[in-house]
Amino acid sequence: MGEMDRRSGSRRLVVAGAGLPGLTLAVALKQAHGPALDLAVCDPGLPAGATRHRGRAYAVAAGPRRMLERLGLWARIAPAAEPMRRLVITDSRVGDPVRPVFLTFGDGTDAAPIEGEPFAHMVEAEPMAAALLDAARDAGVRLVPKGLRAAVPEAGGIRAMFGDETSEKVSLVVAADGARSALREAAQIGWVGWSYPQSGIVATVRHSRDHEGRAFEHFLPSGPFAILPLRAGGELGHRSSIVWTERSADVPALLGGDAAETLGEIERRFGAELGRIDLEHGPSAHPLAFGIARSFRAQRLALLGDAAHVIHPVAGQGLNLGLAGAAALAEAVTEALRLGLDPGTDDVLKTYERARRFDTVAMAAATDGLNRLFSNGSMTLRLSRDLGLGLVDRLPGLKTFFIGQAAGRRAQGPRLLRGEAL
Ligand SMILES: Cc1cc2nc3c(=O)[nH]c(=O)nc-3n(C[C@H](O)[C@H](O)[C@H](O)COP(=O)(O)OP(=O)(O)OC[C@H]3O[C@@H](n4cnc5c(N)ncnc54)[C@H](O)[C@@H]3O)c2cc1C
């Protein structure tokens, strides 16, 4: 039994996984509770940390952005963030000269921007991870460069067993160890999921025309092709991130040629709106899957981020769900700690699960449905979805609801997402 074990088990937490949701949770909790809470984040990828995120960018919705602001991180992230002012959705085939626009967000006629805020910012993952790692260090989070091998409940706590055979007794382990979470499996939490026959191809491009904060999503027969506006140092507006969904079977042929051929495939889908394009980073392909844990908790164990849910990137919401989970879990743990209660009990974990279960399942189902509806070349489907989307665009109330969901503007949602302190 180490020195740590002699301290009270009830104010000690281990977060396994230094991804963006795991680090956000750690920063939020440590900032709120200071030295009264012993909090370790362990990950075999530490201390290299931020560099593994290079070339990735995420649409961070307004709610999670407000949380980053509340945690004092936004000022650092903002220079690498581009406000998304408008989202233009088209339904077309590769090579169509004209792409009919079916839905727009943020054109001044609807709810975006929300009370003066854009509905999302495109944020590069590397500076975001670097800001989170610095904030974690500043707040006194212990960053442990080891994997967590197992988490075994014992009387009054749970034993966190690291890869190097050391262990600590804590009151709660947070499994933020990604989609293939070994901790979720070891806790025998079921997983409802499947692989899509699709891959997500991500790349960063430069283009000759200014994007003016516009994001485009072209629904092509093999899947959505998104062009998302990035910040570009001195050349504002001439850089975008691509998230391109393709049938996995077609990926080797599409990306297997030389750089000019790959660029040609991107250009055919990109459209002419932003002028001439060049590749800056990538492309890299990632197999896509859907999955949701049957429960977000086991005894003294909470699932967070992709360990709890993996969704299609069609609406750019996977990380946002993980950040919303971090806000809800930080709040449930904080309520217990403020009352002098053990933060690892079933009551605390049930509060967390109740706060996130419904929204997570709703978003997972919506993104799966959206992908299925559009990843299909049939004319009948094309007609029905055209009518469907046209309808959404004509119903400002529904559109406001979608944007509100993305923005985390629900009165009963976690405080951090509303920009309030824990
Ligand atoms: C193509 C594509 C585009 C996307 N675009 C968007 C977007 O625009 N917006 C958005 O919101 N989301 C997006 N997502 C989703 C987003 O990438 C994920 O939801 C998010 O990165 C998940 O973070 P995570 O920390 O849960 O998991 P991960 O990033 O997988 O991190 C898990 C961490 O756990 C560590 N780990 C693993 N095992 C252990 C262990 N035993 N002990 C300790 N540590 C361990 C790993 O080293 C890793 O650092 C996209 C996803 C894809 C595939």
CSV table of C-alpha atoms and ligand atoms in Angstrom, one decimal:
chain,number,residue,atom,x,y,z
A,1,MET,CA,0.0,0.0,0.0
A,2,GLY,CA,1.6,3.3,-1.1
A,3,GLU,CA,1.7,6.6,0.7
A,4,MET,CA,-1.3,7.7,-1.3
A,5,ASP,CA,-3.4,5.0,0.2
A,6,ARG,CA,-3.1,6.4,3.7
A,7,ARG,CA,-5.0,9.6,2.5
A,8,SER,CA,-8.7,9.6,2.5
A,9,GLY,CA,-10.0,7.6,-0.4
A,10,SER,CA,-13.0,9.8,-0.8
A,11,ARG,CA,-11.3,12.8,-2.4
A,12,ARG,CA,-9.3,11.0,-5.0
A,13,LEU,CA,-10.0,10.4,-8.6
A,14,VAL,CA,-8.3,8.9,-11.6
A,15,VAL,CA,-9.2,9.8,-15.2
A,16,ALA,CA,-7.9,7.2,-17.6
A,17,GLY,CA,-7.3,8.9,-21.0
A,18,ALA,CA,-5.9,12.4,-21.8
A,19,GLY,CA,-8.1,13.0,-24.8
A,20,LEU,CA,-10.0,16.3,-24.9
A,21,PRO,CA,-13.0,15.2,-22.8
A,22,GLY,CA,-10.8,13.6,-20.1
A,23,LEU,CA,-8.6,16.7,-19.8
A,24,THR,CA,-11.5,19.0,-19.8
A,25,LEU,CA,-13.1,17.1,-16.9
A,26,ALA,CA,-9.8,17.2,-14.9
A,27,VAL,CA,-9.3,20.9,-15.4
A,28,ALA,CA,-12.9,21.7,-14.4
A,29,LEU,CA,-12.7,19.6,-11.2
A,30,LYS,CA,-9.2,20.7,-10.1
A,31,GLN,CA,-9.9,24.3,-10.7
A,32,ALA,CA,-13.1,24.1,-8.6
A,33,HIS,CA,-11.6,22.0,-5.7
A,34,GLY,CA,-7.9,22.8,-5.6
A,35,PRO,CA,-5.7,20.9,-3.2
A,36,ALA,CA,-8.8,19.4,-1.5
A,37,LEU,CA,-9.1,17.0,-4.5
A,38,ASP,CA,-6.3,14.6,-5.6
A,39,LEU,CA,-6.8,14.1,-9.3
A,40,ALA,CA,-4.6,12.1,-11.7
A,41,VAL,CA,-5.0,11.8,-15.5
A,42,CYS,CA,-3.1,8.8,-16.8
A,43,ASP,CA,-2.4,8.0,-20.4
A,44,PRO,CA,0.5,6.0,-21.9
A,45,GLY,CA,0.6,8.8,-24.6
A,46,LEU,CA,1.7,11.4,-22.0
A,47,PRO,CA,3.7,13.6,-22.0
A,48,ALA,CA,3.8,13.9,-25.8
A,49,GLY,CA,0.2,15.0,-25.5
A,50,ALA,CA,-0.9,17.6,-28.0
A,51,THR,CA,1.1,16.6,-31.1
A,52,ARG,CA,-1.0,13.5,-31.7
A,53,HIS,CA,-3.9,15.8,-32.5
A,54,ARG,CA,-2.0,17.6,-35.4
A,55,GLY,CA,-4.0,18.1,-38.5
A,56,ARG,CA,-7.4,17.5,-36.8
A,57,ALA,CA,-10.0,20.2,-36.3
A,58,TYR,CA,-13.4,20.1,-34.6
A,59,ALA,CA,-16.6,22.1,-34.8
A,60,VAL,CA,-16.9,23.2,-31.2
A,61,ALA,CA,-20.5,24.1,-30.5
A,62,ALA,CA,-21.5,27.3,-28.5
A,63,GLY,CA,-22.2,25.4,-25.2
A,64,PRO,CA,-18.8,23.6,-25.0
A,65,ARG,CA,-17.2,26.9,-26.1
A,66,ARG,CA,-18.8,28.7,-23.2
A,67,MET,CA,-17.4,26.1,-20.9
A,68,LEU,CA,-13.9,26.5,-22.3
A,69,GLU,CA,-14.3,30.3,-21.7
A,70,ARG,CA,-15.5,29.7,-18.1
A,71,LEU,CA,-12.4,27.5,-17.5
A,72,GLY,CA,-10.1,30.3,-18.7
A,73,LEU,CA,-9.0,28.4,-21.8
A,74,TRP,CA,-10.8,30.2,-24.6
A,75,ALA,CA,-8.4,33.2,-24.8
A,76,ARG,CA,-5.6,30.7,-25.6
A,77,ILE,CA,-7.7,28.7,-28.1
A,78,ALA,CA,-9.3,31.7,-29.8
A,79,PRO,CA,-6.3,32.5,-32.1
A,80,ALA,CA,-6.7,29.0,-33.6
A,81,ALA,CA,-10.5,29.2,-33.8
A,82,GLU,CA,-12.7,30.4,-36.7
A,83,PRO,CA,-16.3,31.3,-36.1
A,84,MET,CA,-18.7,29.4,-38.3
A,85,ARG,CA,-21.0,32.1,-39.5
A,86,ARG,CA,-23.0,30.2,-42.0
A,87,LEU,CA,-23.6,26.5,-42.9
A,88,VAL,CA,-24.7,25.7,-46.4
A,89,ILE,CA,-26.1,22.3,-47.1
A,90,THR,CA,-26.4,20.9,-50.6
A,91,ASP,CA,-27.6,17.6,-52.1
A,92,SER,CA,-25.9,16.7,-55.3
A,93,ARG,CA,-23.8,14.2,-57.2
A,94,VAL,CA,-20.0,14.3,-57.8
A,95,GLY,CA,-19.4,16.6,-60.7
A,96,ASP,CA,-22.8,18.3,-60.7
A,97,PRO,CA,-22.2,21.8,-62.1
A,98,VAL,CA,-24.9,23.4,-59.9
A,99,ARG,CA,-25.4,22.2,-56.3
A,100,PRO,CA,-28.9,23.0,-55.0
A,101,VAL,CA,-28.9,24.5,-51.6
A,102,PHE,CA,-31.4,22.7,-49.2
A,103,LEU,CA,-30.7,24.1,-45.9
A,104,THR,CA,-28.8,27.1,-44.5
A,105,PHE,CA,-28.0,28.1,-41.0
A,106,GLY,CA,-26.8,31.5,-39.9
A,107,ASP,CA,-28.0,33.6,-42.9
A,108,GLY,CA,-29.5,36.2,-40.6
A,109,THR,CA,-33.1,34.7,-40.8
A,110,ASP,CA,-32.8,32.1,-38.1
A,111,ALA,CA,-31.4,31.6,-34.6
A,112,ALA,CA,-27.7,31.7,-35.5
A,113,PRO,CA,-25.8,33.5,-34.1
A,114,ILE,CA,-27.3,32.7,-30.7
A,115,GLU,CA,-27.4,35.9,-28.7
A,116,GLY,CA,-24.5,37.3,-30.5
A,117,GLU,CA,-22.5,34.0,-30.5
A,118,PRO,CA,-21.8,31.9,-33.7
A,119,PHE,CA,-23.4,28.5,-33.3
A,120,ALA,CA,-20.0,26.8,-33.6
A,121,HIS,CA,-16.3,27.6,-34.0
A,122,MET,CA,-13.9,25.4,-36.0
A,123,VAL,CA,-11.0,24.8,-33.5
A,124,GLU,CA,-7.7,23.0,-34.3
A,125,ALA,CA,-7.2,20.1,-31.9
A,126,GLU,CA,-3.5,20.6,-31.3
A,127,PRO,CA,-3.7,24.1,-29.7
A,128,MET,CA,-6.8,23.0,-27.8
A,129,ALA,CA,-5.0,20.0,-26.4
A,130,ALA,CA,-1.9,22.1,-25.6
A,131,ALA,CA,-4.1,24.7,-23.7
A,132,LEU,CA,-5.8,21.9,-21.8
A,133,LEU,CA,-2.5,20.2,-20.8
A,134,ASP,CA,-1.1,23.6,-19.6
A,135,ALA,CA,-4.3,24.4,-17.6
A,136,ALA,CA,-4.2,20.9,-16.1
A,137,ARG,CA,-0.6,21.4,-14.9
A,138,ASP,CA,-1.4,24.9,-13.6
A,139,ALA,CA,-4.3,23.6,-11.7
A,140,GLY,CA,-2.2,20.8,-10.1
A,141,VAL,CA,-3.6,17.8,-11.9
A,142,ARG,CA,-1.1,14.9,-11.7
A,143,LEU,CA,-0.3,13.9,-15.3
A,144,VAL,CA,0.8,10.2,-15.1
A,145,PRO,CA,2.5,8.8,-18.3
A,146,LYS,CA,1.0,5.2,-17.8
A,147,GLY,CA,-1.9,3.3,-19.0
A,148,LEU,CA,-4.6,2.1,-16.6
A,149,ARG,CA,-4.6,-1.7,-16.8
A,150,ALA,CA,-7.6,-2.4,-14.6
A,151,ALA,CA,-10.0,-0.8,-12.1
A,152,VAL,CA,-11.2,-3.2,-9.4
A,153,PRO,CA,-13.8,-2.2,-6.8
A,154,GLU,CA,-12.9,-2.9,-3.2
A,155,ALA,CA,-14.3,-1.9,0.2
A,156,GLY,CA,-14.9,1.9,0.2
A,157,GLY,CA,-13.3,2.6,-3.1
A,158,ILE,CA,-11.8,1.2,-6.3
A,159,ARG,CA,-8.3,0.1,-7.0
A,160,ALA,CA,-6.7,1.8,-10.1
A,161,MET,CA,-4.0,-0.6,-11.3
A,162,PHE,CA,-1.5,0.9,-13.7
A,163,GLY,CA,0.5,-0.8,-16.5
A,164,ASP,CA,3.7,-0.7,-14.4
A,165,GLU,CA,2.1,-2.8,-11.6
A,166,THR,CA,1.7,0.2,-9.2
A,167,SER,CA,-1.8,0.9,-7.9
A,168,GLU,CA,-3.8,3.5,-6.0
A,169,LYS,CA,-7.1,3.3,-4.1
A,170,VAL,CA,-9.4,6.1,-5.3
A,171,SER,CA,-13.1,6.7,-5.0
A,172,LEU,CA,-13.9,7.0,-8.7
A,173,VAL,CA,-12.3,6.0,-12.0
A,174,VAL,CA,-13.3,7.8,-15.1
A,175,ALA,CA,-12.8,5.7,-18.2
A,176,ALA,CA,-12.1,8.3,-21.0
A,177,ASP,CA,-10.0,5.7,-22.8
A,178,GLY,CA,-11.6,6.0,-26.3
A,179,ALA,CA,-13.9,4.0,-28.5
A,180,ARG,CA,-12.3,0.7,-27.8
A,181,SER,CA,-12.3,1.3,-24.1
A,182,ALA,CA,-10.7,-1.7,-22.3
A,183,LEU,CA,-12.0,-0.4,-19.0
A,184,ARG,CA,-15.6,-0.5,-20.3
A,185,GLU,CA,-15.1,-4.0,-21.5
A,186,ALA,CA,-13.5,-5.1,-18.2
A,187,ALA,CA,-16.5,-3.6,-16.3
A,188,GLN,CA,-18.7,-5.8,-18.6
A,189,ILE,CA,-20.7,-2.8,-19.8
A,190,GLY,CA,-22.6,-3.8,-23.0
A,191,TRP,CA,-22.1,-1.9,-26.2
A,192,VAL,CA,-24.7,-1.5,-29.0
A,193,GLY,CA,-22.9,-0.7,-32.2
A,194,TRP,CA,-21.8,-1.5,-35.7
A,195,SER,CA,-19.3,-0.5,-38.2
A,196,TYR,CA,-20.4,1.7,-41.1
A,197,PRO,CA,-19.1,0.5,-44.5
A,198,GLN,CA,-17.7,4.0,-44.7
A,199,SER,CA,-14.5,5.8,-43.8
A,200,GLY,CA,-14.0,9.5,-42.8
A,201,ILE,CA,-11.2,11.1,-44.8
A,202,VAL,CA,-9.8,14.2,-43.2
A,203,ALA,CA,-7.5,16.8,-44.7
A,204,THR,CA,-6.6,20.4,-44.5
A,205,VAL,CA,-6.6,22.5,-47.7
A,206,ARG,CA,-5.7,26.1,-48.7
A,207,HIS,CA,-7.9,27.8,-51.2
A,208,SER,CA,-7.7,31.0,-53.3
A,209,ARG,CA,-11.0,32.5,-52.3
A,210,ASP,CA,-12.0,33.6,-48.8
A,211,HIS,CA,-14.5,31.3,-47.0
A,212,GLU,CA,-16.0,34.2,-45.1
A,213,GLY,CA,-16.7,31.9,-42.2
A,214,ARG,CA,-18.9,29.6,-44.4
A,215,ALA,CA,-19.1,25.9,-43.9
A,216,PHE,CA,-20.4,23.7,-46.7
A,217,GLU,CA,-21.7,20.2,-46.5
A,218,HIS,CA,-22.3,18.5,-49.8
A,219,PHE,CA,-24.5,15.4,-49.4
A,220,LEU,CA,-23.0,13.2,-52.2
A,221,PRO,CA,-24.3,9.6,-52.9
A,222,SER,CA,-21.4,7.9,-51.1
A,223,GLY,CA,-21.7,10.2,-48.0
A,224,PRO,CA,-21.3,13.8,-46.8
A,225,PHE,CA,-18.4,15.9,-47.9
A,226,ALA,CA,-17.9,18.8,-45.4
A,227,ILE,CA,-15.7,21.9,-45.9
A,228,LEU,CA,-15.2,23.6,-42.6
A,229,PRO,CA,-13.6,27.1,-42.3
A,230,LEU,CA,-10.2,27.4,-40.5
A,231,ARG,CA,-8.2,30.3,-39.2
A,232,ALA,CA,-5.1,30.9,-41.4
A,233,GLY,CA,-2.7,33.3,-39.7
A,234,GLY,CA,-2.1,36.2,-42.0
A,235,GLU,CA,-4.2,34.8,-44.8
A,236,LEU,CA,-7.6,34.9,-43.0
A,237,GLY,CA,-10.2,32.9,-44.8
A,238,HIS,CA,-8.1,30.9,-47.1
A,239,ARG,CA,-7.9,27.6,-45.3
A,240,SER,CA,-10.4,24.9,-44.5
A,241,SER,CA,-10.7,21.4,-43.0
A,242,ILE,CA,-12.3,18.6,-45.0
A,243,VAL,CA,-14.3,15.7,-43.6
A,244,TRP,CA,-15.1,13.5,-46.5
A,245,THR,CA,-17.2,10.3,-46.0
A,246,GLU,CA,-16.6,7.6,-48.6
A,247,ARG,CA,-17.4,3.9,-49.0
A,248,SER,CA,-14.4,2.2,-47.3
A,249,ALA,CA,-14.0,-0.2,-50.3
A,250,ASP,CA,-13.4,2.8,-52.6
A,251,VAL,CA,-10.8,4.5,-50.4
A,252,PRO,CA,-7.7,2.7,-51.7
A,253,ALA,CA,-8.6,3.7,-55.3
A,254,LEU,CA,-9.4,7.3,-54.3
A,255,LEU,CA,-6.3,7.9,-52.2
A,256,GLY,CA,-3.9,5.4,-53.7
A,257,GLY,CA,-2.6,7.6,-56.6
A,258,ASP,CA,0.0,10.4,-56.5
A,259,ALA,CA,-0.6,13.7,-54.8
A,260,ALA,CA,-2.0,15.3,-58.0
A,261,GLU,CA,-4.5,12.5,-58.5
A,262,THR,CA,-5.6,12.7,-54.8
A,263,LEU,CA,-6.0,16.5,-55.1
A,264,GLY,CA,-8.1,15.9,-58.3
A,265,GLU,CA,-10.5,13.6,-56.4
A,266,ILE,CA,-10.9,16.3,-53.7
A,267,GLU,CA,-11.4,19.0,-56.3
A,268,ARG,CA,-14.2,17.1,-58.0
A,269,ARG,CA,-16.1,17.0,-54.7
A,270,PHE,CA,-15.1,20.3,-53.3
A,271,GLY,CA,-16.9,22.4,-55.9
A,272,ALA,CA,-15.7,25.7,-57.3
A,273,GLU,CA,-17.0,28.1,-54.6
A,274,LEU,CA,-13.6,28.6,-52.9
A,275,GLY,CA,-11.5,28.8,-56.0
A,276,ARG,CA,-8.2,26.9,-56.6
A,277,ILE,CA,-7.2,24.5,-53.8
A,278,ASP,CA,-3.9,23.0,-52.5
A,279,LEU,CA,-3.4,20.3,-49.9
A,280,GLU,CA,-1.8,21.4,-46.6
A,281,HIS,CA,-2.2,18.3,-44.5
A,282,GLY,CA,-3.4,14.7,-45.0
A,283,PRO,CA,-5.5,13.1,-46.3
A,284,SER,CA,-5.9,10.3,-43.8
A,285,ALA,CA,-8.8,7.8,-43.6
A,286,HIS,CA,-10.5,6.6,-40.5
A,287,PRO,CA,-13.0,3.7,-40.4
A,288,LEU,CA,-16.4,5.0,-39.1
A,289,ALA,CA,-18.5,3.3,-36.5
A,290,PHE,CA,-21.6,3.8,-34.4
A,291,GLY,CA,-21.8,2.7,-30.8
A,292,ILE,CA,-23.4,3.5,-27.5
A,293,ALA,CA,-22.7,1.9,-24.1
A,294,ARG,CA,-25.7,0.2,-22.5
A,295,SER,CA,-24.9,2.2,-19.4
A,296,PHE,CA,-22.5,5.1,-18.7
A,297,ARG,CA,-21.5,3.7,-15.3
A,298,ALA,CA,-20.5,0.6,-13.3
A,299,GLN,CA,-19.5,0.4,-9.7
A,300,ARG,CA,-17.3,3.5,-9.0
A,301,LEU,CA,-16.6,3.8,-12.7
A,302,ALA,CA,-17.9,6.4,-15.2
A,303,LEU,CA,-17.6,6.3,-18.9
A,304,LEU,CA,-16.7,9.5,-20.7
A,305,GLY,CA,-16.2,10.6,-24.3
A,306,ASP,CA,-15.9,8.0,-27.0
A,307,ALA,CA,-15.7,5.3,-24.4
A,308,ALA,CA,-19.4,6.0,-23.8
A,309,HIS,CA,-20.5,6.9,-27.4
A,310,VAL,CA,-19.2,6.9,-30.9
A,311,ILE,CA,-21.2,8.7,-33.6
A,312,HIS,CA,-21.0,9.4,-37.3
A,313,PRO,CA,-19.1,12.7,-38.0
A,314,VAL,CA,-21.9,13.9,-40.3
A,315,ALA,CA,-22.9,16.6,-37.9
A,316,GLY,CA,-19.5,17.1,-36.2
A,317,GLN,CA,-20.9,16.3,-32.7
A,318,GLY,CA,-18.8,13.5,-31.3
A,319,LEU,CA,-16.4,15.7,-29.3
A,320,ASN,CA,-19.2,18.0,-28.3
A,321,LEU,CA,-21.0,15.1,-26.7
A,322,GLY,CA,-17.8,14.2,-24.8
A,323,LEU,CA,-17.4,17.8,-23.6
A,324,ALA,CA,-21.0,18.0,-22.5
A,325,GLY,CA,-20.4,14.7,-20.6
A,326,ALA,CA,-17.4,16.3,-18.9
A,327,ALA,CA,-19.6,19.2,-17.8
A,328,ALA,CA,-22.3,16.9,-16.4
A,329,LEU,CA,-19.8,14.6,-14.6
A,330,ALA,CA,-17.9,17.6,-13.1
A,331,GLU,CA,-21.2,18.9,-11.8
A,332,ALA,CA,-22.4,15.6,-10.3
A,333,VAL,CA,-19.0,15.1,-8.6
A,334,THR,CA,-18.8,18.7,-7.4
A,335,GLU,CA,-22.3,18.5,-5.8
A,336,ALA,CA,-21.1,15.4,-3.8
A,337,LEU,CA,-17.8,16.9,-2.7
A,338,ARG,CA,-19.5,20.2,-1.6
A,339,LEU,CA,-21.7,18.1,0.7
A,340,GLY,CA,-18.8,16.2,2.0
A,341,LEU,CA,-20.0,13.0,0.3
A,342,ASP,CA,-18.1,10.3,-1.5
A,343,PRO,CA,-18.0,11.2,-5.2
A,344,GLY,CA,-17.9,7.6,-6.4
A,345,THR,CA,-21.3,6.4,-5.2
A,346,ASP,CA,-24.1,5.1,-7.4
A,347,ASP,CA,-26.1,8.2,-6.6
A,348,VAL,CA,-23.5,10.5,-8.1
A,349,LEU,CA,-23.0,8.3,-11.2
A,350,LYS,CA,-26.8,8.0,-11.7
A,351,THR,CA,-27.1,11.8,-11.6
A,352,TYR,CA,-24.4,12.0,-14.3
A,353,GLU,CA,-26.1,9.3,-16.4
A,354,ARG,CA,-29.5,10.9,-16.1
A,355,ALA,CA,-28.1,14.2,-17.2
A,356,ARG,CA,-26.5,12.8,-20.4
A,357,ARG,CA,-28.4,9.6,-21.5
A,358,PHE,CA,-31.3,11.2,-23.3
A,359,ASP,CA,-29.4,13.8,-25.3
A,360,THR,CA,-26.7,11.3,-26.2
A,361,VAL,CA,-29.1,8.7,-27.5
A,362,ALA,CA,-31.1,11.4,-29.4
A,363,MET,CA,-28.0,12.9,-31.0
A,364,ALA,CA,-26.6,9.4,-31.9
A,365,ALA,CA,-29.9,8.4,-33.5
A,366,ALA,CA,-30.2,11.7,-35.4
A,367,THR,CA,-26.7,11.5,-36.9
A,368,ASP,CA,-27.1,7.8,-37.9
A,369,GLY,CA,-30.5,8.7,-39.5
A,370,LEU,CA,-29.0,11.7,-41.3
A,371,ASN,CA,-26.1,9.6,-42.7
A,372,ARG,CA,-28.5,6.8,-43.9
A,373,LEU,CA,-30.9,9.2,-45.5
A,374,PHE,CA,-28.2,10.9,-47.6
A,375,SER,CA,-25.7,8.1,-48.3
A,376,ASN,CA,-27.8,6.7,-51.0
A,377,GLY,CA,-28.2,7.5,-54.7
A,378,SER,CA,-31.8,6.4,-55.2
A,379,MET,CA,-34.2,8.9,-56.8
A,380,THR,CA,-37.1,8.1,-54.5
A,381,LEU,CA,-35.0,8.6,-51.5
A,382,ARG,CA,-33.5,11.8,-53.0
A,383,LEU,CA,-37.0,13.2,-53.5
A,384,SER,CA,-38.2,12.3,-50.0
A,385,ARG,CA,-35.2,13.8,-48.4
A,386,ASP,CA,-35.3,16.9,-50.5
A,387,LEU,CA,-38.9,17.4,-49.3
A,388,GLY,CA,-37.8,16.6,-45.7
A,389,LEU,CA,-34.9,19.1,-45.6
A,390,GLY,CA,-36.9,21.8,-47.5
A,391,LEU,CA,-39.4,21.4,-44.7
A,392,VAL,CA,-36.9,21.9,-42.0
A,393,ASP,CA,-35.7,25.0,-43.6
A,394,ARG,CA,-39.2,26.4,-43.7
A,395,LEU,CA,-39.9,25.7,-40.1
A,396,PRO,CA,-37.8,28.2,-38.2
A,397,GLY,CA,-38.9,26.7,-34.9
A,398,LEU,CA,-37.4,23.3,-35.7
A,399,LYS,CA,-34.2,24.9,-37.0
A,400,THR,CA,-34.0,26.9,-33.8
A,401,PHE,CA,-34.3,23.7,-31.8
A,402,PHE,CA,-31.5,22.0,-33.8
A,403,ILE,CA,-29.2,25.0,-33.3
A,404,GLY,CA,-30.2,25.2,-29.6
A,405,GLN,CA,-29.3,21.5,-29.1
A,406,ALA,CA,-25.9,22.2,-30.7
A,407,ALA,CA,-25.5,25.2,-28.6
A,408,GLY,CA,-26.3,23.6,-25.2
A,409,ARG,CA,-28.7,26.4,-24.4
A,410,ARG,CA,-31.1,24.3,-22.3
A,411,ALA,CA,-32.1,25.9,-19.0
A,412,GLN,CA,-31.7,22.5,-17.2
A,413,GLY,CA,-28.4,21.6,-18.9
A,414,PRO,CA,-25.0,21.4,-17.0
A,415,ARG,CA,-24.0,24.8,-15.6
A,416,LEU,CA,-20.6,24.9,-17.4
A,417,LEU,CA,-22.3,24.6,-20.8
A,418,ARG,CA,-24.3,27.7,-19.9
A,419,GLY,CA,-21.1,29.5,-19.1
A,420,GLU,CA,-21.7,29.4,-15.3
A,421,ALA,CA,-19.2,28.3,-12.6
A,422,LEU,CA,-19.5,24.8,-11.2
B,1,LIG,C1,-13.3,11.8,-39.2
B,1,LIG,C2,-13.8,12.3,-37.9
B,1,LIG,C3,-14.2,13.6,-37.8
B,1,LIG,C4,-14.7,14.1,-36.6
B,1,LIG,N1,-15.0,15.4,-36.5
B,1,LIG,C5,-15.6,15.9,-35.3
B,1,LIG,C6,-16.1,17.3,-35.2
B,1,LIG,O1,-16.0,18.1,-36.1
B,1,LIG,N2,-16.6,17.7,-34.0
B,1,LIG,C7,-16.7,16.8,-33.0
B,1,LIG,O2,-17.3,17.3,-31.9
B,1,LIG,N3,-16.3,15.6,-33.0
B,1,LIG,C8,-15.7,15.1,-34.2
B,1,LIG,N4,-15.2,13.8,-34.2
B,1,LIG,C9,-15.3,12.9,-33.0
B,1,LIG,C10,-14.1,13.1,-32.1
B,1,LIG,O3,-12.9,12.9,-32.8
B,1,LIG,C11,-14.1,12.2,-30.9
B,1,LIG,O4,-15.4,12.2,-30.3
B,1,LIG,C12,-13.2,12.6,-29.8
B,1,LIG,O5,-11.8,12.8,-30.3
B,1,LIG,C13,-13.1,11.5,-28.7
B,1,LIG,O6,-12.2,11.9,-27.7
B,1,LIG,P1,-11.9,10.8,-26.5
B,1,LIG,O7,-10.9,11.5,-25.6
B,1,LIG,O8,-13.1,10.3,-25.9
B,1,LIG,O9,-11.2,9.6,-27.2
B,1,LIG,P2,-9.7,9.5,-27.9
B,1,LIG,O10,-9.4,10.8,-28.6
B,1,LIG,O11,-9.6,8.2,-28.6
B,1,LIG,O12,-8.7,9.5,-26.6
B,1,LIG,C14,-8.6,8.4,-25.8
B,1,LIG,C15,-7.3,8.5,-25.0
B,1,LIG,O13,-7.2,7.4,-24.1
B,1,LIG,C16,-5.9,6.9,-24.0
B,1,LIG,N5,-6.0,5.5,-23.5
B,1,LIG,C17,-6.4,4.4,-24.2
B,1,LIG,N6,-6.4,3.3,-23.3
B,1,LIG,C18,-6.0,3.8,-22.1
B,1,LIG,C19,-5.7,3.2,-20.8
B,1,LIG,N7,-5.9,1.9,-20.7
B,1,LIG,N8,-5.3,4.0,-19.8
B,1,LIG,C20,-5.1,5.3,-20.0
B,1,LIG,N9,-5.3,5.9,-21.2
B,1,LIG,C21,-5.7,5.2,-22.2
B,1,LIG,C22,-5.4,7.0,-25.4
B,1,LIG,O14,-4.0,7.0,-25.5
B,1,LIG,C23,-6.0,8.4,-25.9
B,1,LIG,O15,-5.2,9.4,-25.5
B,1,LIG,C24,-14.8,13.3,-35.4
B,1,LIG,C25,-14.4,11.9,-35.6
B,1,LIG,C26,-13.9,11.4,-36.8
B,1,LIG,C27,-13.5,9.9,-36.9
